[in-house]
């Protein structure tokens, strides 16, 4: 059966029943249909004195075209923990609407380790992204409106730093000239749209701890600069209050369920390049108050995703992960070992061994944050015993364990061994989490620290302009912010084709950007696309409702 | 107490309880929180063989700054019918988000005749408008994408007829140049955004009878023309299926409640100028299957709103209104009689008498559709007995009755007399509804018919270009469509300052547009703004969540 067939055959329970597993009464759930709900802000506030459960991060090797199954393993592990009698919840990101109409939509997990309702999660879900789009574009409209009515704040229209957003793959809007048509329509200027997941408002929603914090951060967004380069904030435009009102419902985390009816929080979805790529702090903190174990996921591989999870999300939200799972596959190891995608079906133990270097580097990196690690081998039917053994032996040589998991085929029954070991690791108390660098380190030094300790680069290359910009931000009081690296997810280097565990390379910085509301400095190393386009034959062309009333072509 | 204070003090019932008044079981309601729900499409389909209740239209005189209270009367009458023991439901439009951040947001009714939850209805509600925005913009993105990848359909990029939309007052987007930035971003061209309520997709959603009809109409949208002027349809771009998928939930009508816990369907909200300005056909038809009396509302005054309700919505959906209520106020009569807004507090019986001509014309017009009429005088505290008597005498002279209603102050208790009389009128069987013109009349003759019979103009003025365009559409098979008049709502003429009941004026046509998917020809008589701007001090500046967690400034 395909993922969508399995998802459709799911015996979903009413969402109130799923919530009751975590002790949430139906009064505190705001239902969206029968299988989705938001957990009310009032209820979340009432939980604040409860102790936290154990936070478990699921991360991965550098992604390859072979597929790793990070979300599938996150979902499977949550089900596995529940299957061995633990109270566990899952925290993952929401899907972006736009890309679903380009390539096939993303499922939340796969096989027998999925979160449902899949259709809704790939479409409007509970409207969070629409609310973010509205809040973002309200600020943009108020900014242009301010200029139109006399520009009292003296914003330099050549230095507007805030674009508009749409949850759509629409290259036509990447670069536009707006305010055309004469006096009644404003002052013509260059502008553009990003996709909603690239909105700073998205990153803010995912990092804010409550509505007060949300509104403060929204006010901190820099919308542009004056001729003297002094920043103008969303607060100056007086947009922060109305933006917060638009985001009031969206700030409440969404509860859905796995195929095995276990609770899953699906909330927020910032880009993993120009933002930090994790689900919301509010969802994670709520789950930690309600479950003994919370399994969450970070974007891309551990070099980007786990580093940002630790250095941005955990640092800022005061979260202390108890254990990390690094997902690897035999197939991906073989690709890292030089095997072409077409040959992945053939046994090749040597390639597995050779490719393990990439995994080893990630294990070492994650441990350096003081978080104990276990490896999940996400099983594919083509894996041979000898290949699996080679991978396990390699990991054991690093003082870590690699557990074979068959959750894709068997659901929780296929992942109980990992669940037992993860629970033991998290309960063992060996975690001693610390971020990679202190807040008070200089911005450039922070970049160098990540580049050298995580990417194993020998040096960071940056123009004087970039270095001066970083110094200017430090002078303005932004020096204490963490840095958010935007580089290719396919390699430790900035070259997507360099697999394995390279070292001694250089990290060239192309550009730096300040996300003052989200609270990080984005370091762009390479080409980053913030508004995708549709392919020649977008999947939208075949998406339709069939004669049985089911959605076709979305998955 | 203010409207918002009254709304907040409402004792709302769980939406399942409200639905049960109409016999809808909770299985057939898709809840959105505890006080909103969508009625499932499957359930609606199961009702098709039931007899229809009586359809009652609430319309009004031409709007004046004095206020008429059409929605308030619609809500009050619904409550009044329930109070006298009838099973009645209300059908009104959803509010647009964008304008709420410019001027104060619109309540749904007022005083003790309101629909709740007011906050949600002024914000994201159940996400219908966001879904329409997404569906609309997906088509726009696919259109530019088609051109980008080779333009196989040979669309003339100077003749693209489909803009983008956003539910925001944003003048900066009225006129733009998009696809800038070089080869990767497409072919530069002029474009622009309308507000979402102006989207043809909105009109389509409100006129489609089911998902099959919706998808067909979406496919019929004309997105542009080739050099030879032949139209290119959304169907040619292969966007119709995916658009329908995006609109699947939005097509299900929303159920909320009045302050007196009576059922109200709030669904769809097309512009009343370039579109027909009524709530959705699906909501109206569903309500007619479930209630004995359905009170619905049309946009603007009866010259525009009722005419379009009859000639577009009722004609196309096969609806047969049983009675019409025309809302008038003593204050508005005085303004029509020449009194300035500041002097409306002073008794002026002569001005009332003089201003009644506007009401009289609307009574005569509505009766000409074969629909029996009753007048609701929406009471204001400043009204004197003599003024009310003058208004009632005038109406009686036309063979019609005018009933004084105090629902704003007293809820259903203030409107039972009207409710009794409306029920009797609707049950009396005197209705013999027929549209104003037959389908097979020529397009220009249809315009002339409306201009002469409804507006009492002596002639219609149109350029050869306009007349040729109408003939071309007739040749292409669009001659059987109704026409949708876009003119000022403040007067029977195209001059908003000409109150009363003018006749013998001319109706100049500025432009005609074809909404092939919605199924009407728009006749633009005057300046029509499809993307509003924000005022100098937008209300968004004071909208915020206060210390008690309540939304301030939105109302």
mmCIF file of C-alpha atoms in Angstrom, chain B residues 211-450:
data_model
loop_
_atom_site.group_PDB
_atom_site.id
_atom_site.type_symbol
_atom_site.label_atom_id
_atom_site.label_comp_id
_atom_site.label_asym_id
_atom_site.label_seq_id
_atom_site.Cartn_x
_atom_site.Cartn_y
_atom_site.Cartn_z
ATOM 1 C CA UNK B 211 -18.277 20.652 -6.137
ATOM 2 C CA UNK B 212 -18.842 19.471 -9.706
ATOM 3 C CA UNK B 213 -20.418 22.787 -10.638
ATOM 4 C CA UNK B 214 -17.624 24.615 -8.800
ATOM 5 C CA UNK B 215 -14.896 22.844 -10.746
ATOM 6 C CA UNK B 216 -16.642 23.430 -14.056
ATOM 7 C CA UNK B 217 -17.025 27.148 -13.327
ATOM 8 C CA UNK B 218 -13.398 27.438 -12.206
ATOM 9 C CA UNK B 219 -12.383 25.880 -15.500
ATOM 10 C CA UNK B 220 -14.500 28.470 -17.337
ATOM 11 C CA UNK B 221 -12.532 31.441 -15.962
ATOM 12 C CA UNK B 222 -10.910 33.382 -18.792
ATOM 13 C CA UNK B 223 -7.297 34.073 -17.814
ATOM 14 C CA UNK B 224 -6.267 35.927 -20.948
ATOM 15 C CA UNK B 225 -6.379 36.097 -24.699
ATOM 16 C CA UNK B 226 -4.186 35.131 -27.603
ATOM 17 C CA UNK B 227 -3.075 37.633 -30.276
ATOM 18 C CA UNK B 228 -6.127 36.566 -32.282
ATOM 19 C CA UNK B 229 -8.297 37.519 -29.269
ATOM 20 C CA UNK B 230 -9.405 33.949 -28.628
ATOM 21 C CA UNK B 231 -9.810 33.278 -24.912
ATOM 22 C CA UNK B 232 -7.602 31.031 -22.793
ATOM 23 C CA UNK B 233 -9.371 29.333 -19.890
ATOM 24 C CA UNK B 234 -8.267 28.161 -16.478
ATOM 25 C CA UNK B 235 -9.084 24.701 -17.809
ATOM 26 C CA UNK B 236 -6.436 25.130 -20.516
ATOM 27 C CA UNK B 237 -3.895 25.913 -17.775
ATOM 28 C CA UNK B 238 -5.074 22.724 -15.985
ATOM 29 C CA UNK B 239 -5.631 24.620 -12.756
ATOM 30 C CA UNK B 240 -9.300 23.822 -12.182
ATOM 31 C CA UNK B 241 -8.834 20.519 -10.373
ATOM 32 C CA UNK B 242 -6.283 21.818 -7.874
ATOM 33 C CA UNK B 243 -8.319 24.973 -7.291
ATOM 34 C CA UNK B 244 -11.344 22.836 -6.463
ATOM 35 C CA UNK B 245 -9.233 20.834 -4.011
ATOM 36 C CA UNK B 246 -8.195 24.067 -2.285
ATOM 37 C CA UNK B 247 -11.863 25.077 -2.049
ATOM 38 C CA UNK B 248 -13.233 21.745 -0.830
ATOM 39 C CA UNK B 249 -13.666 22.839 2.794
ATOM 40 C CA UNK B 250 -14.576 26.423 1.912
ATOM 41 C CA UNK B 251 -17.564 25.175 -0.112
ATOM 42 C CA UNK B 252 -19.192 23.835 3.062
ATOM 43 C CA UNK B 253 -21.354 26.530 4.669
ATOM 44 C CA UNK B 254 -20.509 27.904 8.114
ATOM 45 C CA UNK B 255 -22.988 27.686 10.960
ATOM 46 C CA UNK B 256 -22.869 30.167 13.851
ATOM 47 C CA UNK B 257 -25.559 31.626 16.115
ATOM 48 C CA UNK B 258 -27.389 34.823 16.952
ATOM 49 C CA UNK B 259 -27.303 36.312 20.438
ATOM 50 C CA UNK B 260 -30.536 34.361 20.989
ATOM 51 C CA UNK B 261 -28.825 31.103 19.935
ATOM 52 C CA UNK B 262 -30.678 30.784 16.680
ATOM 53 C CA UNK B 263 -28.895 29.305 13.654
ATOM 54 C CA UNK B 264 -27.129 31.622 11.207
ATOM 55 C CA UNK B 265 -25.328 30.542 8.056
ATOM 56 C CA UNK B 266 -22.482 32.918 7.281
ATOM 57 C CA UNK B 267 -20.937 31.945 3.995
ATOM 58 C CA UNK B 268 -19.241 33.700 1.096
ATOM 59 C CA UNK B 269 -18.932 37.405 0.509
ATOM 60 C CA UNK B 270 -18.605 38.625 -3.078
ATOM 61 C CA UNK B 271 -18.367 42.344 -3.830
ATOM 62 C CA UNK B 272 -21.770 43.903 -4.452
ATOM 63 C CA UNK B 273 -20.485 46.042 -7.337
ATOM 64 C CA UNK B 274 -18.402 43.916 -9.751
ATOM 65 C CA UNK B 275 -20.120 40.809 -8.380
ATOM 66 C CA UNK B 276 -23.601 39.930 -7.135
ATOM 67 C CA UNK B 277 -23.143 40.616 -3.399
ATOM 68 C CA UNK B 278 -25.087 37.713 -1.864
ATOM 69 C CA UNK B 279 -24.144 34.880 0.460
ATOM 70 C CA UNK B 280 -23.575 31.477 -1.130
ATOM 71 C CA UNK B 281 -26.186 29.457 -2.997
ATOM 72 C CA UNK B 282 -25.048 26.367 -1.080
ATOM 73 C CA UNK B 283 -25.737 28.022 2.272
ATOM 74 C CA UNK B 284 -29.109 29.361 1.143
ATOM 75 C CA UNK B 285 -30.189 26.040 -0.324
ATOM 76 C CA UNK B 286 -29.025 24.135 2.754
ATOM 77 C CA UNK B 287 -30.905 26.515 5.035
ATOM 78 C CA UNK B 288 -34.044 26.113 2.909
ATOM 79 C CA UNK B 289 -33.882 22.336 3.383
ATOM 80 C CA UNK B 290 -33.507 22.654 7.150
ATOM 81 C CA UNK B 291 -35.696 25.595 8.152
ATOM 82 C CA UNK B 292 -39.258 26.617 7.396
ATOM 83 C CA UNK B 293 -38.206 30.242 6.917
ATOM 84 C CA UNK B 294 -34.848 31.486 5.662
ATOM 85 C CA UNK B 295 -34.040 35.163 6.033
ATOM 86 C CA UNK B 296 -31.258 36.356 3.761
ATOM 87 C CA UNK B 297 -29.785 39.651 2.742
ATOM 88 C CA UNK B 298 -28.538 41.265 -0.468
ATOM 89 C CA UNK B 299 -25.867 43.971 -0.776
ATOM 90 C CA UNK B 300 -26.479 47.729 -0.985
ATOM 91 C CA UNK B 301 -29.993 49.046 -1.763
ATOM 92 C CA UNK B 302 -32.706 47.164 -3.617
ATOM 93 C CA UNK B 303 -31.814 48.758 -6.981
ATOM 94 C CA UNK B 304 -28.474 46.914 -6.991
ATOM 95 C CA UNK B 305 -28.711 44.231 -4.306
ATOM 96 C CA UNK B 306 -32.239 42.913 -4.764
ATOM 97 C CA UNK B 307 -32.024 43.145 -8.551
ATOM 98 C CA UNK B 308 -28.862 41.012 -8.585
ATOM 99 C CA UNK B 309 -30.291 38.664 -5.963
ATOM 100 C CA UNK B 310 -33.287 38.066 -8.210
ATOM 101 C CA UNK B 311 -31.692 38.223 -11.647
ATOM 102 C CA UNK B 312 -28.425 36.443 -10.884
ATOM 103 C CA UNK B 313 -28.663 34.327 -7.734
ATOM 104 C CA UNK B 314 -32.339 33.269 -7.799
ATOM 105 C CA UNK B 315 -32.434 32.862 -11.582
ATOM 106 C CA UNK B 316 -29.315 30.704 -11.681
ATOM 107 C CA UNK B 317 -29.992 28.664 -8.538
ATOM 108 C CA UNK B 318 -33.707 28.214 -9.190
ATOM 109 C CA UNK B 319 -34.652 29.957 -5.954
ATOM 110 C CA UNK B 320 -38.137 31.408 -5.512
ATOM 111 C CA UNK B 321 -38.368 34.121 -2.886
ATOM 112 C CA UNK B 322 -41.658 34.152 -1.008
ATOM 113 C CA UNK B 323 -41.444 37.681 0.374
ATOM 114 C CA UNK B 324 -39.158 40.698 0.623
ATOM 115 C CA UNK B 325 -38.550 43.084 3.499
ATOM 116 C CA UNK B 326 -37.339 46.568 2.628
ATOM 117 C CA UNK B 327 -35.525 48.200 5.520
ATOM 118 C CA UNK B 328 -35.942 51.930 5.969
ATOM 119 C CA UNK B 329 -35.297 54.355 8.781
ATOM 120 C CA UNK B 330 -36.892 57.662 9.640
ATOM 121 C CA UNK B 331 -33.420 59.181 9.671
ATOM 122 C CA UNK B 332 -32.627 57.948 6.162
ATOM 123 C CA UNK B 333 -35.992 59.267 4.910
ATOM 124 C CA UNK B 334 -35.088 62.653 6.362
ATOM 125 C CA UNK B 335 -31.701 62.599 4.631
ATOM 126 C CA UNK B 336 -33.419 61.671 1.366
ATOM 127 C CA UNK B 337 -35.736 64.579 2.117
ATOM 128 C CA UNK B 338 -32.799 66.982 2.256
ATOM 129 C CA UNK B 339 -31.846 67.071 5.950
ATOM 130 C CA UNK B 340 -28.106 67.241 6.731
ATOM 131 C CA UNK B 341 -26.583 64.538 8.932
ATOM 132 C CA UNK B 342 -26.068 66.913 11.840
ATOM 133 C CA UNK B 343 -29.763 67.824 11.938
ATOM 134 C CA UNK B 344 -31.167 64.302 11.937
ATOM 135 C CA UNK B 345 -32.002 64.525 15.650
ATOM 136 C CA UNK B 346 -34.667 67.177 15.096
ATOM 137 C CA UNK B 347 -38.221 66.172 14.251
ATOM 138 C CA UNK B 348 -39.028 66.947 10.611
ATOM 139 C CA UNK B 349 -42.182 65.255 9.343
ATOM 140 C CA UNK B 350 -42.126 67.094 6.024
ATOM 141 C CA UNK B 351 -38.625 65.846 5.258
ATOM 142 C CA UNK B 352 -39.735 62.299 6.060
ATOM 143 C CA UNK B 353 -42.639 62.649 3.642
ATOM 144 C CA UNK B 354 -40.419 64.122 0.969
ATOM 145 C CA UNK B 355 -37.740 61.452 1.375
ATOM 146 C CA UNK B 356 -40.229 58.603 1.134
ATOM 147 C CA UNK B 357 -40.056 58.732 -2.648
ATOM 148 C CA UNK B 358 -36.823 56.720 -2.532
ATOM 149 C CA UNK B 359 -38.535 53.984 -0.514
ATOM 150 C CA UNK B 360 -41.588 54.066 -2.734
ATOM 151 C CA UNK B 361 -39.514 53.455 -5.827
ATOM 152 C CA UNK B 362 -37.845 50.421 -4.232
ATOM 153 C CA UNK B 363 -41.212 49.008 -3.147
ATOM 154 C CA UNK B 364 -42.532 49.329 -6.679
ATOM 155 C CA UNK B 365 -39.371 47.777 -8.152
ATOM 156 C CA UNK B 366 -39.322 44.764 -5.843
ATOM 157 C CA UNK B 367 -43.005 44.114 -6.467
ATOM 158 C CA UNK B 368 -42.267 44.108 -10.198
ATOM 159 C CA UNK B 369 -40.341 40.837 -9.685
ATOM 160 C CA UNK B 370 -43.556 39.264 -8.411
ATOM 161 C CA UNK B 371 -42.406 39.266 -4.801
ATOM 162 C CA UNK B 372 -44.709 40.652 -2.081
ATOM 163 C CA UNK B 373 -43.153 43.393 0.019
ATOM 164 C CA UNK B 374 -43.302 44.597 3.592
ATOM 165 C CA UNK B 375 -41.347 47.537 5.011
ATOM 166 C CA UNK B 376 -39.386 47.294 8.266
ATOM 167 C CA UNK B 377 -38.851 50.613 9.999
ATOM 168 C CA UNK B 378 -35.662 50.087 11.988
ATOM 169 C CA UNK B 379 -36.334 52.267 15.014
ATOM 170 C CA UNK B 380 -33.905 54.877 16.328
ATOM 171 C CA UNK B 381 -34.463 56.506 19.731
ATOM 172 C CA UNK B 382 -34.702 59.948 18.115
ATOM 173 C CA UNK B 383 -37.670 58.922 15.901
ATOM 174 C CA UNK B 384 -40.884 60.720 16.855
ATOM 175 C CA UNK B 385 -44.349 59.160 16.645
ATOM 176 C CA UNK B 386 -45.388 61.706 14.024
ATOM 177 C CA UNK B 387 -42.397 60.850 11.821
ATOM 178 C CA UNK B 388 -43.056 57.133 12.106
ATOM 179 C CA UNK B 389 -46.749 57.704 11.324
ATOM 180 C CA UNK B 390 -45.851 59.749 8.247
ATOM 181 C CA UNK B 391 -43.634 56.964 6.959
ATOM 182 C CA UNK B 392 -46.287 54.318 7.673
ATOM 183 C CA UNK B 393 -49.007 56.375 5.987
ATOM 184 C CA UNK B 394 -46.896 56.810 2.886
ATOM 185 C CA UNK B 395 -46.240 53.089 2.605
ATOM 186 C CA UNK B 396 -49.887 52.255 3.226
ATOM 187 C CA UNK B 397 -50.747 54.542 0.355
ATOM 188 C CA UNK B 398 -48.795 52.155 -1.871
ATOM 189 C CA UNK B 399 -50.833 49.194 -0.656
ATOM 190 C CA UNK B 400 -47.998 47.966 1.509
ATOM 191 C CA UNK B 401 -47.422 47.830 5.231
ATOM 192 C CA UNK B 402 -44.587 49.381 7.253
ATOM 193 C CA UNK B 403 -43.924 47.841 10.671
ATOM 194 C CA UNK B 404 -41.965 49.587 13.402
ATOM 195 C CA UNK B 405 -39.209 47.301 14.704
ATOM 196 C CA UNK B 406 -37.167 47.646 17.896
ATOM 197 C CA UNK B 407 -34.897 44.612 17.591
ATOM 198 C CA UNK B 408 -31.741 46.693 18.018
ATOM 199 C CA UNK B 409 -32.817 47.613 21.542
ATOM 200 C CA UNK B 410 -34.957 44.607 22.456
ATOM 201 C CA UNK B 411 -33.892 41.659 20.315
ATOM 202 C CA UNK B 412 -36.656 39.352 19.122
ATOM 203 C CA UNK B 413 -39.193 40.930 21.516
ATOM 204 C CA UNK B 414 -38.928 44.128 19.465
ATOM 205 C CA UNK B 415 -39.691 42.529 16.128
ATOM 206 C CA UNK B 416 -42.451 39.943 16.700
ATOM 207 C CA UNK B 417 -45.047 42.010 14.818
ATOM 208 C CA UNK B 418 -42.871 42.082 11.716
ATOM 209 C CA UNK B 419 -42.104 38.376 12.136
ATOM 210 C CA UNK B 420 -45.824 37.502 12.285
ATOM 211 C CA UNK B 421 -46.582 39.604 9.227
ATOM 212 C CA UNK B 422 -43.625 38.350 7.213
ATOM 213 C CA UNK B 423 -44.570 34.747 7.987
ATOM 214 C CA UNK B 424 -48.145 35.429 6.926
ATOM 215 C CA UNK B 425 -46.983 37.175 3.754
ATOM 216 C CA UNK B 426 -44.616 34.348 2.853
ATOM 217 C CA UNK B 427 -47.244 31.712 3.640
ATOM 218 C CA UNK B 428 -49.955 33.632 1.785
ATOM 219 C CA UNK B 429 -48.809 32.342 -1.583
ATOM 220 C CA UNK B 430 -48.995 35.714 -3.296
ATOM 221 C CA UNK B 431 -45.430 35.447 -4.623
ATOM 222 C CA UNK B 432 -45.094 34.794 -8.321
ATOM 223 C CA UNK B 433 -41.400 35.355 -8.830
ATOM 224 C CA UNK B 434 -39.999 36.054 -12.250
ATOM 225 C CA UNK B 435 -36.682 37.639 -13.193
ATOM 226 C CA UNK B 436 -36.714 41.037 -14.864
ATOM 227 C CA UNK B 437 -35.583 39.828 -18.273
ATOM 228 C CA UNK B 438 -35.376 36.489 -20.046
ATOM 229 C CA UNK B 439 -32.050 34.687 -20.575
ATOM 230 C CA UNK B 440 -32.318 34.999 -24.327
ATOM 231 C CA UNK B 441 -32.571 38.790 -24.404
ATOM 232 C CA UNK B 442 -29.475 40.485 -25.902
ATOM 233 C CA UNK B 443 -26.853 41.736 -23.455
ATOM 234 C CA UNK B 444 -27.327 45.401 -24.272
ATOM 235 C CA UNK B 445 -31.095 45.046 -24.077
ATOM 236 C CA UNK B 446 -30.695 43.474 -20.627
ATOM 237 C CA UNK B 447 -28.725 46.521 -19.479
ATOM 238 C CA UNK B 448 -31.382 48.814 -20.953
ATOM 239 C CA UNK B 449 -34.121 46.858 -19.212
ATOM 240 C CA UNK B 450 -32.500 47.287 -15.806
#
